[in-house]
Coordinates of C-alpha atoms and ligand atoms in Angstrom, one line a residue:
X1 CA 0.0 0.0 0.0
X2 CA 1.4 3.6 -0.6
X3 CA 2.5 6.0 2.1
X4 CA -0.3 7.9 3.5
X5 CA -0.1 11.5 2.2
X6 CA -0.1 13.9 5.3
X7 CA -1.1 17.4 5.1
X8 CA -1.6 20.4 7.5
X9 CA -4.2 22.5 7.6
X10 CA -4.5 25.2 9.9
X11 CA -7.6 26.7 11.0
X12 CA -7.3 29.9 12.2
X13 CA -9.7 33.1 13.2
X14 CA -10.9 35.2 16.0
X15 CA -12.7 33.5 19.0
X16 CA -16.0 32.8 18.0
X17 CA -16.2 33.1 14.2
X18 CA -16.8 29.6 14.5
X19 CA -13.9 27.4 13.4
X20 CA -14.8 24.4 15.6
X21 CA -18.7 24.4 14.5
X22 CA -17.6 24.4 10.6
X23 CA -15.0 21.8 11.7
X24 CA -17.4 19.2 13.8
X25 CA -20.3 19.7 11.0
X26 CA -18.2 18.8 8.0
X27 CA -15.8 15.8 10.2
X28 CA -17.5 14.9 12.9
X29 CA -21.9 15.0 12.1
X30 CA -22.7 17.9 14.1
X31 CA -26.0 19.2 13.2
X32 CA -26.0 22.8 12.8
X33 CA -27.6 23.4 16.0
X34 CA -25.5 21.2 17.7
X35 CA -22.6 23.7 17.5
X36 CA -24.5 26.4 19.9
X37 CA -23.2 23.9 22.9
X38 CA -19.6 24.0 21.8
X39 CA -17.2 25.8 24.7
X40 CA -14.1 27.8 23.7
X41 CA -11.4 26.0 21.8
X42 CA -8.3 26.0 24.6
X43 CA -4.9 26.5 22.3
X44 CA -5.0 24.1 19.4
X45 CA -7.1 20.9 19.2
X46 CA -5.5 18.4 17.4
X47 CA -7.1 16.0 14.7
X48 CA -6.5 13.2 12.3
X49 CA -8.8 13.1 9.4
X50 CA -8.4 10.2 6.8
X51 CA -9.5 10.9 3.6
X52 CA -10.2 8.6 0.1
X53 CA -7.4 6.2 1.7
X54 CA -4.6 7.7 1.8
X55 CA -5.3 11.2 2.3
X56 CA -4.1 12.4 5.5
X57 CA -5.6 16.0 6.7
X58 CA -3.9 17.1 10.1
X59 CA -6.2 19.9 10.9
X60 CA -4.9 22.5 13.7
X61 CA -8.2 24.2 15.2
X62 CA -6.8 27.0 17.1
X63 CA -8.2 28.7 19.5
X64 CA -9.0 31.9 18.8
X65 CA -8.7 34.0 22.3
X66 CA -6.1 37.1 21.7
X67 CA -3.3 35.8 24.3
X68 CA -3.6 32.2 22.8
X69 CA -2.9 34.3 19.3
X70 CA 0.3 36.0 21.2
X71 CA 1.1 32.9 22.0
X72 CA 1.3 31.2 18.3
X73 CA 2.9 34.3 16.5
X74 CA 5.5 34.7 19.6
X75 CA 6.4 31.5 21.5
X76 CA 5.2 28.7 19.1
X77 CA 5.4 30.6 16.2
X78 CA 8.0 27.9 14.1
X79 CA 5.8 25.1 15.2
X80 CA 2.3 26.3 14.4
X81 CA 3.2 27.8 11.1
X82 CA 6.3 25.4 9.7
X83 CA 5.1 22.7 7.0
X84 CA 1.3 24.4 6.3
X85 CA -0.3 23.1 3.2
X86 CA -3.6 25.1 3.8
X87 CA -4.7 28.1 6.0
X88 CA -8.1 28.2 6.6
X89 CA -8.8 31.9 8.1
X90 CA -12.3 32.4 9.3
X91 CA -13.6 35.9 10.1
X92 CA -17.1 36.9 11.5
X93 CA -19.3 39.0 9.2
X94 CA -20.8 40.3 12.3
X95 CA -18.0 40.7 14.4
X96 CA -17.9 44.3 15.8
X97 CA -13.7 44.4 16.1
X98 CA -13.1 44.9 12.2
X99 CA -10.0 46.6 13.4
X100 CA -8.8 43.7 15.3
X101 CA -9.7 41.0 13.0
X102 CA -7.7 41.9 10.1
X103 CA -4.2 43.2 12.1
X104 CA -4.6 39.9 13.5
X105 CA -5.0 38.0 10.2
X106 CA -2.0 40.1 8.9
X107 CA -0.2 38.9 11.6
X108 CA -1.1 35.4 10.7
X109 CA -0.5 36.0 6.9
X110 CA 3.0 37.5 7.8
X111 CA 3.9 34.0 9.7
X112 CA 2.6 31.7 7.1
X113 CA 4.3 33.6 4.2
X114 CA 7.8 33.6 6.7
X115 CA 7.3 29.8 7.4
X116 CA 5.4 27.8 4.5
X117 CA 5.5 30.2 1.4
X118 CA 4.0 27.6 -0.7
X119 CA 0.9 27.5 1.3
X120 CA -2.5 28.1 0.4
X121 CA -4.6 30.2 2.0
X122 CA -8.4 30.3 1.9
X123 CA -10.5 33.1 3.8
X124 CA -14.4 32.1 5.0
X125 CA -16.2 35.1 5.7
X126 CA -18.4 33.4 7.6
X127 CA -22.3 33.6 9.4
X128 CA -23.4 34.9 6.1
X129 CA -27.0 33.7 7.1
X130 CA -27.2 37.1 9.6
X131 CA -26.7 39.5 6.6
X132 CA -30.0 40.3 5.1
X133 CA -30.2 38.3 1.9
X134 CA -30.8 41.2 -0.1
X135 CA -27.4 42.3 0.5
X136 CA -25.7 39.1 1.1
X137 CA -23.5 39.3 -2.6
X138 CA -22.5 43.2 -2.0
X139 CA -21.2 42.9 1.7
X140 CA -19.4 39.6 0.7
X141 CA -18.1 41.6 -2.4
X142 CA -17.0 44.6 0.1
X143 CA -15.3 42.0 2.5
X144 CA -13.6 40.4 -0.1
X145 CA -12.2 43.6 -1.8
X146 CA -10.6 44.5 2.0
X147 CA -9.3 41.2 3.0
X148 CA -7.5 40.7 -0.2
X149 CA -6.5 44.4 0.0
X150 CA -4.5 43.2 3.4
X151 CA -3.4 40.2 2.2
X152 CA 0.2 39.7 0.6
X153 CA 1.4 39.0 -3.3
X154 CA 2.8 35.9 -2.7
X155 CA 0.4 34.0 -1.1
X156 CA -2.6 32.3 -3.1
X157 CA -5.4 33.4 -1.1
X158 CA -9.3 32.7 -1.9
X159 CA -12.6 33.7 -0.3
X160 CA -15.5 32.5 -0.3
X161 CA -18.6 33.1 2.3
X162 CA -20.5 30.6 3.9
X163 CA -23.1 29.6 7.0
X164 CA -23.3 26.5 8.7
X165 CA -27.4 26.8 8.0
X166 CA -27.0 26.4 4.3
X167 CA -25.2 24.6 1.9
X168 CA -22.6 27.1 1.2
X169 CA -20.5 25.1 3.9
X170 CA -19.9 22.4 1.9
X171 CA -19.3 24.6 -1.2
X172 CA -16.3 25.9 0.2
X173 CA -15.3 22.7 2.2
X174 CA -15.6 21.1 -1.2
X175 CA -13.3 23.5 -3.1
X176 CA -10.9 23.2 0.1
X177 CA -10.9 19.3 0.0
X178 CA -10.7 19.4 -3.8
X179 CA -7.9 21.1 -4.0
X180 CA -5.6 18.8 -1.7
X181 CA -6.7 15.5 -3.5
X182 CA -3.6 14.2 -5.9
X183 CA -4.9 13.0 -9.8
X184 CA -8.2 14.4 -10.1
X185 CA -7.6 15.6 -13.9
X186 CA -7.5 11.2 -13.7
X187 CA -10.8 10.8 -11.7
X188 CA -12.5 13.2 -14.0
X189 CA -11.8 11.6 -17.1
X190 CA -12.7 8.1 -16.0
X191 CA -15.7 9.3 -14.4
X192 CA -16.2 11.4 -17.8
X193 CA -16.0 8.0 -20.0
X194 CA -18.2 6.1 -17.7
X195 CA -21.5 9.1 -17.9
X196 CA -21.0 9.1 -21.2
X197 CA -20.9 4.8 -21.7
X198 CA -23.7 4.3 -19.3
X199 CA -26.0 7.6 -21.0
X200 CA -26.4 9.3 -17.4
X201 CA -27.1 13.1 -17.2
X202 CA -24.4 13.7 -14.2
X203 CA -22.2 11.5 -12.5
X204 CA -20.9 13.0 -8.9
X205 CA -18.3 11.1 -6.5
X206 CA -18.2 12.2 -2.9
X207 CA -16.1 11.3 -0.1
X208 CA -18.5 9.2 2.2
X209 CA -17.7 9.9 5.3
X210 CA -18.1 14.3 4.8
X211 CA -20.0 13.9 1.5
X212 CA -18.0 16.5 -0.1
X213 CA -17.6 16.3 -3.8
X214 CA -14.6 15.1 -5.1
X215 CA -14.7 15.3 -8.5
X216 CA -18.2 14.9 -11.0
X217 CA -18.8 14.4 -14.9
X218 CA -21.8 16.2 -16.7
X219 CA -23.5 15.1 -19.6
X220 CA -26.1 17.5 -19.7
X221 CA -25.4 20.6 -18.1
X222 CA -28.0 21.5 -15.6
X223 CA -29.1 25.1 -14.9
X224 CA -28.6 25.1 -10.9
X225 CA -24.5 25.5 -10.3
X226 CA -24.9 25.3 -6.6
X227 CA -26.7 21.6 -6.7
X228 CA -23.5 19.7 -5.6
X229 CA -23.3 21.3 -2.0
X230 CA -27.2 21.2 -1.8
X231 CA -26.8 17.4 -2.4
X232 CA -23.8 17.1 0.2
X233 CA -26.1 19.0 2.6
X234 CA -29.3 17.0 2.1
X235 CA -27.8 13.5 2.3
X236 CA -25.7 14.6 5.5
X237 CA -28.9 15.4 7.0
X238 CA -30.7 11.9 5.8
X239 CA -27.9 9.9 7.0
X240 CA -27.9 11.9 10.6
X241 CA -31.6 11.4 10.8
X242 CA -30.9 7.6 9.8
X243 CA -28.5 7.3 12.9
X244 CA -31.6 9.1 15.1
X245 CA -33.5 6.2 14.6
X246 CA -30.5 3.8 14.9
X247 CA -30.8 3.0 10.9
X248 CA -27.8 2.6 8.8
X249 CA -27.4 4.4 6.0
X250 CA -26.5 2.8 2.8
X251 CA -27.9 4.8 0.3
X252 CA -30.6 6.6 -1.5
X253 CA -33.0 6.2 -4.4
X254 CA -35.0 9.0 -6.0
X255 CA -37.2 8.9 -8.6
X256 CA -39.6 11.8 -10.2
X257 CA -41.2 11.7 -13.1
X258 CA -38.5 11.3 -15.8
X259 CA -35.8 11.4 -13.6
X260 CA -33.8 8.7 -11.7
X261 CA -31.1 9.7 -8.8
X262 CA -29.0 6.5 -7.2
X263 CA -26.9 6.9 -4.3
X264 CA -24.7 4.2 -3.0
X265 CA -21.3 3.7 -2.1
X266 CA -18.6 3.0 -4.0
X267 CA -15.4 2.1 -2.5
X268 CA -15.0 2.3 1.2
X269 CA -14.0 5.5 1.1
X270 CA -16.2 7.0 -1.8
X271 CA -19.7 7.0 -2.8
X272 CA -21.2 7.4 -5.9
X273 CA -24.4 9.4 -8.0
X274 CA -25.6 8.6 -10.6
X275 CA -28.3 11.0 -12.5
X276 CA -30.1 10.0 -15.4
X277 CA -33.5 11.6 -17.8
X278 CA -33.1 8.3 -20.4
X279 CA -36.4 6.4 -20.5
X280 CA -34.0 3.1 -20.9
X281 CA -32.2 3.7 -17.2
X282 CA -35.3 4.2 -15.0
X283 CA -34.4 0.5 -13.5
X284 CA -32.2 0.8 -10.6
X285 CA -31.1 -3.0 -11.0
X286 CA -29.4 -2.0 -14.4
X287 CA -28.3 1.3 -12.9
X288 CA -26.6 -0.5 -10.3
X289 CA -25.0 -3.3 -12.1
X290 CA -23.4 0.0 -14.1
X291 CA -22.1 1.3 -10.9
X292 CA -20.2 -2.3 -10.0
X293 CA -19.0 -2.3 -13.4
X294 CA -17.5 1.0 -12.5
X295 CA -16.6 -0.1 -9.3
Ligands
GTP301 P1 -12.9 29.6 19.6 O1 -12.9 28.1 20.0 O2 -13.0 30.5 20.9 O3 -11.7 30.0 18.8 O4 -14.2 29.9 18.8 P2 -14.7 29.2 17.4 O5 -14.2 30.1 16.2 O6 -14.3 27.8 17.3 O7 -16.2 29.4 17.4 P3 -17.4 28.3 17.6 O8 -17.3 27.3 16.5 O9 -17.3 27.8 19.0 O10 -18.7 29.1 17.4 C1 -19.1 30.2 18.2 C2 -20.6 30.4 18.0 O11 -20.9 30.8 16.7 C3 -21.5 29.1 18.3 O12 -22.5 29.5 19.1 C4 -22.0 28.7 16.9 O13 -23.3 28.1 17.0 C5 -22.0 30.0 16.2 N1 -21.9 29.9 14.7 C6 -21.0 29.1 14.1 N2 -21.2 29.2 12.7 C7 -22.2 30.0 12.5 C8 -22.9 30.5 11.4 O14 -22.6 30.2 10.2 N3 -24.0 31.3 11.6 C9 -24.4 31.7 12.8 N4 -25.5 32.5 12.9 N5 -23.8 31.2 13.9 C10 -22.7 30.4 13.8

């Protein structure tokens, strides 16, 4: 078997902008709600996420209190910031210390650039669900144009803005993921030669344990772009519901009117969905012998 692939990720932002409730959602099946319980992160919790094998995420969740901050750019400032693959910096839409916020992410932009140049760096400007929806796109837009404004030429930063009440979550948790998994150019084109063999509309692989997407194929384009995270989202939810009743989840069948959706795992690490509008496929029996073809 090949060498696991290990990779830190740091998750960094003020206390309260709600690192460990994005992190326990996506790794660990909090519901949304569940994360109104969650106490202050004391200096950095450590965890060990496995991913598609061999896929090894080290995520750093550190607490975000000020002197815990002095603490990581002063005293521990070679160990928390050597070797970073991914920063993941979350600020607060609604914090009310704008000033604070960004020195501090400065401050953490100025370490990661000293110790891991190569890293990436991804901003959430998260709790997007308190911003009147209305206004949601031009206060992201606004955020966006000051962060990056702060941020440094060398580093490749991104934002994007989510809420842990909507799918946008697992849009950015998606493109995070996405971007750390080796030969996806090769998933894509096999899983580009199999829609197109087996006449499906869309073909999406998730991870199974997050349900983020790994990589998809479309046949026919479909008009709604945000439909992979709402999918991630829903059948999160399903399988938590499944566990509330002490049912295990396997998988998922949908059918309406011309239109067949099949979810099932694939390997032990991914799943599978297979989408199809073709008269010929509406027989889950044949859609699934496809899939353990594939498999
Ligand atoms: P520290 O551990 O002190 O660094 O804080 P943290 O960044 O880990 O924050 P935490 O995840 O503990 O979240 C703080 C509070 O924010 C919790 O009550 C969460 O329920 C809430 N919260 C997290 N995400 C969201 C969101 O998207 N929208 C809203 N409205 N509240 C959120």
């Amino acid at each position: 078997m090949a060498s696991p692939m290990t990779k830190k990720v740091l998750l960094m932002g003020r206390s309260g902008s709600g690192k460990t409730s994005m992190r326990s959602i996506i790794f660990a099946d909090y519901m949304a709600r569940d994360t109104m319980r969650l106490s202050p992160t004391i200096d950095v919790e450590y965890s060990h996420v496995r991913f598609l094998g061999n896929l090894h995420l080290h995520l750093w969740d550190c607490g975000g209190q000020d002197d815990f901050y002095r603490n990581y750019l002063e005293h521990m400032r070679d160990h928390i910031f050597r070797s970073v693959e991914l920063l993941i910096y979350v600020f607060d839409i609604e914090s009310e210390e704008q000033g604070s916020d960004f020195s501090q992410f400065a401050d953490v932009i100025e370490a990661v650039e000293q110790h891991s140049p190569d890293a990436r760096v991804y901003v959430l400007v998260h709790k997007m669900d308190l911003v009147k929806e209305d206004v949601r796109k031009a206060v992201f837009s606004e955020k966006e144009a000051s962060i990056l404004s702060q941020a440094s030429d060398h580093l490749r930063i991104q934002c994007f803005r989510t809420s842990i009440w909507d799918e946008t979550l697992y849009r950015a948790w998606s493109h995070i993921v996405y971007s750390l998994v080796p030969n996806t150019a090769l998933l894509e084109s096999h899983l580009n030669e199999y829609c197109t063999i087996c006449g499906a509309d869309e073909v999406v692989l998730f991870e199974s344990t997050t349900f983020l997407v790994i990589a998809h194929a479309t046949c026919i384009p479909h008009s709604d772009t945000h439909r992979f995270e709402k999918i991630s989202n829903i059948i999160k939810q399903f399988k938590l519901s499944c566990r509330k009743v002490q049912a295990h989840f396997e998988g998922m069948l949908v059918q309406h009117h011309q239109l067949i959706a099949l979810f099932e795992n694939l390997t032990r690490s991914t799943a599978i969905m297979f989408i199809s509008s073709d008269p010929d496929l509406m027989h889950t029996a044949l859609i699934s012998s496809n899939v353990a073809q594939f498999r």
